JSON list of C-alpha atoms in Angstrom, two decimals:
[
{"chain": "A", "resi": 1, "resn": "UNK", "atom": "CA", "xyz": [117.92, 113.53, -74.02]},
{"chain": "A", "resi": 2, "resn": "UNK", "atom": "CA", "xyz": [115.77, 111.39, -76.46]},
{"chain": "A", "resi": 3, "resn": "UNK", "atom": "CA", "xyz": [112.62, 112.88, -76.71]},
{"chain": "A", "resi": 4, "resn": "UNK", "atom": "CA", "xyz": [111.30, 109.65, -79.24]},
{"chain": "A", "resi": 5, "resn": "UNK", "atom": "CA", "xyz": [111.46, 107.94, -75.64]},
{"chain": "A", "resi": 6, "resn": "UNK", "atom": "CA", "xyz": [109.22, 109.80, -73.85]},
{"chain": "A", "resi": 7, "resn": "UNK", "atom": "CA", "xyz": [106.90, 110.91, -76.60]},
{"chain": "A", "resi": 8, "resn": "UNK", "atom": "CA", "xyz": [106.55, 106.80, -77.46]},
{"chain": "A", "resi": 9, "resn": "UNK", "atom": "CA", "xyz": [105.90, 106.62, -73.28]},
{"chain": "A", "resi": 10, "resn": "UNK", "atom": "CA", "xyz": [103.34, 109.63, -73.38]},
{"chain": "A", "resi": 11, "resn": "UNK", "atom": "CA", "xyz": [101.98, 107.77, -76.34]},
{"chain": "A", "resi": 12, "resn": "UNK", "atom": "CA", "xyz": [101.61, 104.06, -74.82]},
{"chain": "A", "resi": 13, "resn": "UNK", "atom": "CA", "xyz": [100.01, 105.98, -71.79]},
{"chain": "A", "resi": 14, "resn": "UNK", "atom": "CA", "xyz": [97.13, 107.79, -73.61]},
{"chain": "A", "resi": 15, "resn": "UNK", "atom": "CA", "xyz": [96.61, 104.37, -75.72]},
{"chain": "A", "resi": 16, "resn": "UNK", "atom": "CA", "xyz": [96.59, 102.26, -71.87]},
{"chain": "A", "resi": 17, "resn": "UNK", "atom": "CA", "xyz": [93.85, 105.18, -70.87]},
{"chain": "A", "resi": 18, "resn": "UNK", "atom": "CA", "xyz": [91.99, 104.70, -73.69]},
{"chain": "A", "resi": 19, "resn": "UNK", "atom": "CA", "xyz": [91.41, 100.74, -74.10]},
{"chain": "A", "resi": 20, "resn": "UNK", "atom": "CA", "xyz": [90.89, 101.14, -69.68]},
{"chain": "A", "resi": 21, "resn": "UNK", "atom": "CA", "xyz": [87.75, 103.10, -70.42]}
]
């Protein structure tokens, strides 16, 4: 129920599909 955790995943996610491009 911690939604910190998956906003910080949804977060490190967009960042990983940003530096791939």
């Amino acid at each position: 129920m911690n939604k910190m955790r998956v906003v910080i995943g949804i977060l490190l996610n967009f960042i990983k599909l940003q530096i791939s491009k």
